[in-house]
Each structure stands twice: as structure tokens, then as C-alpha cells.
Coordinates of C-alpha atoms and ligand atoms in Angstrom, one line a residue:
M942 CA -3.6 -180.0 41.8
S943 CA -5.7 -181.1 38.8
E944 CA -7.8 -184.1 39.4
S945 CA -6.6 -187.6 38.1
L946 CA -8.9 -189.5 35.4
I947 CA -9.4 -192.1 38.1
E948 CA -10.1 -189.7 40.7
K949 CA -12.7 -188.1 38.2
I950 CA -14.3 -191.2 37.5
N951 CA -14.5 -192.0 41.5
R952 CA -16.0 -188.9 42.0
L953 CA -18.7 -189.4 38.9
K954 CA -19.4 -192.5 40.3
T955 CA -20.3 -191.4 43.5
Q956 CA -22.4 -188.8 42.3
R957 CA -24.6 -190.9 40.2
N958 CA -24.6 -194.0 42.5
A959 CA -22.8 -196.1 39.9
V960 CA -20.9 -199.6 39.6
I961 CA -18.1 -200.1 36.8
L962 CA -18.1 -203.7 35.5
A963 CA -15.7 -205.1 33.3
H964 CA -15.2 -208.2 31.6
N965 CA -11.9 -210.4 31.7
Y966 CA -10.9 -209.0 28.2
Q967 CA -11.1 -205.9 28.8
P968 CA -7.8 -203.6 28.6
A969 CA -6.0 -203.9 32.2
E970 CA -6.6 -200.1 33.2
I971 CA -10.2 -200.9 32.9
Q972 CA -10.2 -203.9 35.1
D973 CA -8.2 -202.2 37.4
A974 CA -10.6 -199.3 37.9
A975 CA -13.5 -201.5 37.9
D976 CA -16.0 -202.6 40.6
F977 CA -16.6 -206.3 39.9
C978 CA -14.6 -208.3 37.0
G979 CA -16.1 -211.1 35.3
D980 CA -17.5 -213.2 32.4
S981 CA -20.4 -212.7 30.5
L982 CA -22.9 -214.4 33.5
G983 CA -21.1 -213.4 36.1
L984 CA -21.2 -210.0 35.3
S985 CA -25.1 -210.0 34.3
I986 CA -25.9 -211.6 37.9
K987 CA -24.0 -208.7 39.7
A988 CA -25.4 -206.0 37.5
A989 CA -29.0 -207.4 38.7
Q990 CA -27.8 -207.7 42.4
T991 CA -26.0 -204.3 43.0
D992 CA -28.0 -201.3 44.7
A993 CA -26.5 -199.5 42.7
Q994 CA -28.9 -197.5 40.0
V995 CA -26.3 -196.8 37.0
I996 CA -24.3 -199.7 35.5
V997 CA -21.1 -198.5 33.5
F998 CA -20.8 -202.1 31.4
C999 CA -17.4 -202.3 30.2
G1000 CA -17.7 -204.9 28.3
V1001 CA -19.5 -205.5 24.4
K1002 CA -23.2 -204.9 23.6
F1003 CA -25.0 -208.3 24.0
M1004 CA -23.2 -208.2 27.5
A1005 CA -24.9 -204.2 28.2
E1006 CA -28.0 -205.8 27.0
T1007 CA -28.3 -208.8 29.1
A1008 CA -27.8 -206.5 32.2
A1009 CA -30.6 -204.5 30.9
I1010 CA -32.9 -207.1 30.3
L1011 CA -32.0 -208.4 34.1
S1012 CA -32.5 -204.8 35.8
P1013 CA -35.1 -202.8 33.7
Q1014 CA -35.0 -200.5 36.4
K1015 CA -31.7 -199.6 36.3
T1016 CA -29.5 -197.3 34.0
V1017 CA -27.0 -199.5 32.1
L1018 CA -24.4 -197.5 30.1
L1019 CA -21.9 -198.8 27.5
P1020 CA -19.1 -196.2 27.2
D1021 CA -18.8 -196.8 23.4
K1022 CA -21.5 -197.2 21.2
F1023 CA -19.8 -199.5 18.4
A1024 CA -18.3 -202.1 20.8
G1025 CA -20.4 -205.1 19.5
C1026 CA -19.4 -208.4 19.4
P1027 CA -19.4 -209.9 15.3
L1028 CA -19.8 -213.0 16.6
A1029 CA -23.4 -212.2 18.0
D1030 CA -23.8 -210.2 14.5
T1031 CA -23.7 -213.4 12.6
I1032 CA -27.4 -214.3 13.3
T1033 CA -30.3 -211.8 13.1
A1034 CA -33.7 -212.1 14.6
E1035 CA -34.7 -212.5 10.9
Q1036 CA -32.4 -215.2 10.2
L1037 CA -33.8 -217.2 13.3
S1038 CA -37.3 -217.0 12.3
G1039 CA -36.5 -218.6 9.0
L1040 CA -34.5 -221.3 10.9
K1041 CA -37.4 -221.6 13.3
Q1042 CA -39.9 -222.4 10.3
K1043 CA -37.7 -224.9 8.9
Y1044 CA -37.5 -227.0 12.2
P1045 CA -41.0 -225.9 13.9
D1046 CA -40.6 -228.4 16.7
A1047 CA -37.4 -228.0 17.9
V1048 CA -36.0 -226.1 21.0
V1049 CA -34.2 -222.9 20.7
V1050 CA -30.9 -222.4 22.6
C1051 CA -29.3 -219.1 22.0
Y1052 CA -25.4 -218.4 23.3
V1053 CA -25.5 -215.5 25.5
N1054 CA -23.4 -213.8 22.3
S1055 CA -26.5 -212.8 20.5
S1056 CA -28.9 -209.7 20.3
A1057 CA -31.6 -209.0 22.5
E1058 CA -34.2 -209.8 19.5
V1059 CA -32.6 -213.3 19.1
K1060 CA -33.3 -213.9 22.2
A1061 CA -36.4 -212.9 22.6
Q1062 CA -36.9 -215.6 19.8
S1063 CA -35.5 -218.4 21.8
D1064 CA -36.7 -220.9 24.2
Y1065 CA -33.3 -220.8 26.2
C1066 CA -30.1 -218.7 26.7
C1067 CA -27.1 -220.4 27.8
T1068 CA -23.3 -218.8 28.4
S1069 CA -20.0 -220.7 27.8
S1070 CA -19.9 -222.1 31.1
N1071 CA -23.3 -223.9 31.4
A1072 CA -24.2 -224.6 27.7
V1073 CA -23.6 -228.1 28.5
E1074 CA -26.1 -228.5 31.4
V1075 CA -28.9 -226.3 29.6
V1076 CA -28.8 -228.5 26.8
S1077 CA -28.7 -231.8 28.8
S1078 CA -32.0 -230.4 30.7
I1079 CA -34.2 -230.4 27.2
P1080 CA -35.9 -233.9 26.5
Q1081 CA -33.8 -236.2 24.6
D1082 CA -36.9 -236.5 21.5
K1083 CA -36.9 -232.8 21.0
K1084 CA -34.9 -231.6 18.0
I1085 CA -32.4 -228.7 19.1
V1086 CA -31.3 -225.5 17.2
F1087 CA -28.0 -224.0 18.3
V1088 CA -27.1 -220.5 17.4
P1089 CA -25.2 -218.7 16.4
D1090 CA -21.9 -220.3 17.7
Q1091 CA -20.9 -223.4 15.8
H1092 CA -17.7 -224.1 17.8
L1093 CA -19.5 -223.9 21.4
G1094 CA -22.3 -225.9 19.5
R1095 CA -19.9 -228.9 18.4
F1096 CA -18.4 -228.8 21.6
V1097 CA -21.9 -229.2 23.4
S1098 CA -23.0 -231.7 21.2
E1099 CA -20.1 -234.1 21.9
K1100 CA -20.6 -233.4 25.5
T1101 CA -24.3 -234.6 25.3
G1102 CA -24.4 -236.9 22.6
R1103 CA -26.8 -234.7 21.3
D1104 CA -27.4 -233.7 17.3
L1105 CA -28.1 -230.3 17.3
V1106 CA -28.9 -228.0 14.2
L1107 CA -26.0 -225.3 13.8
W1108 CA -25.8 -222.4 12.6
P1109 CA -22.3 -221.3 11.1
G1110 CA -21.4 -218.4 12.9
Y1111 CA -17.8 -218.2 14.8
C1112 CA -15.5 -215.9 16.4
H1113 CA -13.2 -214.2 14.5
V1114 CA -10.7 -213.9 17.8
H1115 CA -10.6 -217.5 18.7
V1116 CA -10.7 -219.0 15.3
A1117 CA -7.5 -216.9 14.7
I1118 CA -5.9 -218.9 17.2
T1119 CA -4.4 -222.3 15.3
E1120 CA -3.6 -225.5 16.0
A1121 CA 0.2 -224.8 15.1
D1122 CA 0.3 -221.8 17.8
I1123 CA -0.7 -224.5 20.6
K1124 CA 2.0 -226.8 19.0
S1125 CA 4.6 -224.2 19.2
A1126 CA 3.6 -223.2 23.0
K1127 CA 3.7 -226.5 24.1
A1128 CA 7.3 -227.3 22.5
K1129 CA 8.5 -223.9 24.8
Y1130 CA 6.3 -225.2 28.0
P1131 CA 6.1 -228.9 27.4
D1132 CA 4.6 -228.9 31.4
A1133 CA 1.7 -226.5 30.8
I1134 CA -1.7 -226.8 31.1
V1135 CA -3.9 -225.6 27.9
L1136 CA -6.9 -223.6 28.9
A1137 CA -8.8 -223.2 25.9
H1138 CA -12.5 -221.3 25.2
P1139 CA -15.2 -223.5 23.5
E1140 CA -15.4 -220.9 20.8
C1141 CA -11.7 -222.1 19.9
T1142 CA -11.8 -224.5 16.5
E1143 CA -11.8 -228.2 17.1
P1144 CA -8.4 -228.9 16.4
V1145 CA -7.3 -226.5 18.8
K1146 CA -9.6 -227.9 21.1
K1147 CA -8.2 -231.4 20.5
L1148 CA -4.9 -230.5 21.7
S1149 CA -6.1 -228.3 25.2
D1150 CA -6.8 -230.1 28.6
Q1151 CA -9.2 -228.0 29.8
L1152 CA -12.5 -226.3 27.9
L1153 CA -13.6 -223.6 30.1
S1154 CA -15.4 -220.2 29.9
T1155 CA -13.5 -216.9 31.4
G1156 CA -14.6 -217.4 34.6
Q1157 CA -14.3 -221.1 34.7
M1158 CA -10.7 -220.7 33.8
L1159 CA -10.1 -218.1 37.0
D1160 CA -11.5 -221.0 39.2
F1161 CA -9.5 -223.5 37.4
V1162 CA -6.3 -221.9 38.1
D1163 CA -7.2 -220.8 41.3
K1164 CA -7.5 -224.5 42.4
S1165 CA -4.6 -225.6 40.3
T1166 CA -1.0 -226.4 41.7
A1167 CA 0.7 -226.2 37.9
K1168 CA 3.1 -223.2 37.4
H1169 CA 2.6 -222.9 33.7
F1170 CA -0.4 -222.4 31.7
I1171 CA -1.4 -221.9 28.2
V1172 CA -3.8 -219.7 27.7
A1173 CA -6.3 -220.1 24.3
T1174 CA -8.7 -217.2 24.3
E1175 CA -8.5 -213.3 23.9
I1176 CA -5.0 -212.1 25.2
G1177 CA -7.1 -209.8 27.9
M1178 CA -7.7 -212.7 29.6
I1179 CA -3.7 -212.9 30.8
H1180 CA -4.2 -209.9 33.1
P1181 CA -7.2 -211.2 35.6
L1182 CA -5.1 -214.7 35.6
K1183 CA -1.6 -212.9 36.5
K1184 CA -3.8 -211.0 38.9
Q1185 CA -5.2 -213.7 40.9
N1186 CA -1.7 -215.9 40.6
P1187 CA 1.0 -214.2 40.5
Q1188 CA 3.3 -217.2 41.1
A1189 CA 2.1 -218.9 38.1
E1190 CA 3.1 -218.2 34.2
F1191 CA 0.6 -217.5 32.0
L1192 CA 1.2 -217.8 27.9
P1193 CA -1.0 -216.3 25.3
A1194 CA -1.9 -219.0 23.0
S1195 CA -1.4 -216.2 20.2
D1196 CA -0.9 -212.9 20.1
R1197 CA -3.5 -212.2 17.2
A1198 CA -6.4 -213.3 19.7
L1199 CA -7.0 -209.6 20.3
C1200 CA -10.8 -208.7 20.8
P1201 CA -10.8 -204.8 19.0
N1202 CA -14.5 -204.3 20.2
M1203 CA -13.3 -205.3 24.0
K1204 CA -10.4 -202.7 23.4
K1205 CA -13.0 -199.7 22.2
I1206 CA -13.5 -199.0 25.9
T1207 CA -11.0 -196.5 27.9
L1208 CA -10.4 -194.9 30.9
E1209 CA -11.7 -191.7 29.2
K1210 CA -14.8 -192.7 27.9
V1211 CA -16.0 -194.3 31.3
A1212 CA -15.4 -190.7 32.7
W1213 CA -17.0 -189.5 29.7
S1214 CA -20.0 -192.1 30.4
L1215 CA -20.7 -191.3 33.7
E1216 CA -20.7 -187.9 32.9
D1217 CA -23.0 -187.4 29.9
M1218 CA -24.6 -190.6 30.9
Q1219 CA -23.9 -192.0 27.3
Y1220 CA -24.4 -194.5 26.0
K1221 CA -27.8 -195.7 27.6
I1222 CA -29.3 -199.6 26.7
T1223 CA -32.9 -199.2 26.4
I1224 CA -34.5 -202.4 25.2
P1225 CA -38.4 -202.5 24.0
Q1226 CA -40.5 -203.8 26.7
E1227 CA -41.8 -206.6 24.2
I1228 CA -38.4 -208.0 23.3
R1229 CA -37.1 -207.6 27.0
I1230 CA -40.1 -209.7 28.5
K1231 CA -39.4 -212.5 25.8
A1232 CA -35.3 -212.4 26.1
K1233 CA -35.7 -212.7 30.2
K1234 CA -38.0 -215.6 30.0
A1235 CA -35.0 -217.5 27.9
I1236 CA -32.7 -216.0 30.6
D1237 CA -34.7 -217.1 33.2
K1238 CA -35.2 -220.4 31.9
M1239 CA -31.4 -220.8 32.1
V1240 CA -31.2 -219.4 35.4
E1241 CA -33.5 -222.0 36.8
I1242 CA -31.5 -225.2 35.8
L1243 CA -28.8 -223.2 37.4
P1244 CA -29.8 -221.9 41.1
S1245 CA -26.9 -223.0 42.9
K1246 CA -24.4 -221.1 40.6
V1247 CA -26.7 -218.0 40.2
G1248 CA -26.2 -217.0 44.2
K1249 CA -22.8 -217.2 44.1
D1250 CA -20.4 -213.9 44.1
Ligands
LIG236 P1 -17.5 -215.9 28.6 O1 -18.7 -215.6 28.8 O2 -16.6 -216.9 29.0 O3 -16.5 -214.7 29.7 O4 -17.0 -215.4 27.0 C1 -17.7 -214.0 26.5 C2 -17.1 -214.2 25.0 O5 -17.3 -213.1 24.7 C3 -16.0 -214.8 24.5 O6 -15.4 -214.2 23.5
LIG237 FE1 -17.3 -211.5 20.5 FE2 -15.1 -212.9 19.8 FE3 -15.2 -210.4 20.8 FE4 -15.8 -212.3 22.5 S1 -14.2 -212.7 21.7 S2 -16.8 -210.6 22.0 S3 -17.1 -213.5 20.9 S4 -15.8 -210.8 18.7

């Protein structure tokens, strides 16, 4: 009998001493084949902690880059080199450099959804799960430039009371979820709890009960006794939520909230990636060291969360 695709992946994984990491938005079959699933911060920590020599990163480029920044001695593979993040691409290193010239005394905080070059020019990195804590740790008298997601930035500004200089970047997937989507989902499930990602627009966030990263959504639902949830984020998130909580019902706020870049990863590409050891993510040493400083500063603020599984 010929070898199945999953058998082939498992055989190659052993041969290469590899692990497969998958983001919560990945296609269901990729999440099911992965060794670990999680949000962007959780997966980078897993990448740094694993003893495996090869990491197949099923996600988008900035996530694989973050793993490579934290684990330079390991080989990080992205199964599709075109799996990018349009939000991360809304700001280049040159544009950030221009912004820094305009606000020379400001502290720069970049969302993890950014290139390694942008991270290298930032003082702090943050994720959607810790952006509020990172910004709160910066002295009150400091001006703060926050890039690139304006919607996460506004959420942080509201939570911390800080006046941030925002970059007009946004995630096309999350802004596709509208106020009308939430209202019609609520009409179907009036008792449902609305979970939204902070990348959503402000009117959507106003109608939501909880603003959470994808990892925080899983934690929240795990502790909740509610039966119905409206999920305002990328639709791939429904799979891990259902898997973890088969007794609850999850309604995607919008079927349009689909990230085409996340769906570029397939099982065939994962097998090929392990076979040909492609595409290797490498970061020039000078950029890597500077970018790591910004990530380390975030990690210093959150020691209790980083050691956690
Ligand atoms: P999380 O860090 O919450 O998983 O989000 C990543 C992302 O790309 C959101 O669109
Ligand atoms: Fe980027 Fe948006 Fe896709 Fe997340 S959902 S990877 S922010 S484009």
C-alpha cells in the first residue's frame, strides 16, 4: 500500500528532526497535522523552546521570521514563500525611519505583524495579547509611535489612556467584518458572547463583549460556561474553538473574514517543504540582533506568560 500524505509528513519529520507549528487560522487539516497550534506569540515561544532542529512554520512570513529571530541555530521553513501578511506590508523600514525623524524622542512600539527590518528599528515589539501591558510599561512622559495596525493602536490607546502616534495600517480580513454582521449574528443568537480580535474596526469592537488575541479566545472559552459565541476574527479560528469545546456553538461573524495568505499552506506543501528543506527563512545577523532586542524587551515585561505552555 502506498504511503499517505500524513504518513509521508510524519516520516520526513522524524528524518529531519522537525516539528510542525500551525497558527490558529490555518486550514483545519494543517492544524490537525501540527505538533503545536497557537497564536503568534505562543508559536514563537514554542519555536524557541523545542529541541527539534527544524521548524516547519505553517502561518505567514512575519511569524516564521519571528521564530528565526528567536532561534537562529534552528532551521525555520515556510512551506509557501508567498504567504505574507498585507498588514505587515503596510509599513516599510524606510517609512518607519521617516516617522522616527518626525518624532525623534518617541519610543517606537511595533506590532509583531511587521517585517524583521521594522522590528529592528523599534524599541519594543508587542502582540495583540500583550500590547496594553507593553505600552503601559513605558514612562508616562514618553511619546509613543505605534505601528502598523491603527485598530489595535486605538484599542491600546483607549485601554491605557495614552495618546499614541498611529500608522494607518489595517488588516483587510478584520476590517471586512462590519457592524451589520455583528448585529445580524446577535439577532440569531441573542444570548451569545461576542469575541472580537483587536484588529477589528472600532464600531465592531464597541458591539463586542471581549477583545482578545486568538490564544486568549481559546483560554476565555475554555473557562466560560456560555453555550453560544459569535467570533469576529478570521474563520479558521472556528476549528480550534470547536475542537477544544465541542459542547459549545461558534458562529463566525462573517464568512468574508478569510485570510487568503493563511490558506496558502497545504499538506502537500508541508510534505514538500520537509523533503526539499524549503523555504528557509534567514535574517541578516545585524537585523536579527536589533529585532531580537525589541522582542526581548516585550518578553521582559511578561516573564510569567513566557514560560507557560
Ligand atoms: P494572534 O496573535 O492573535 O494569533 O493574531 C495574529 C494575526 O495575524 C491576527 O490577524
Ligand atoms: Fe495578516 Fe490579517 Fe492575515 Fe492576520 S488575518 S495574517 S493580520 S492579513
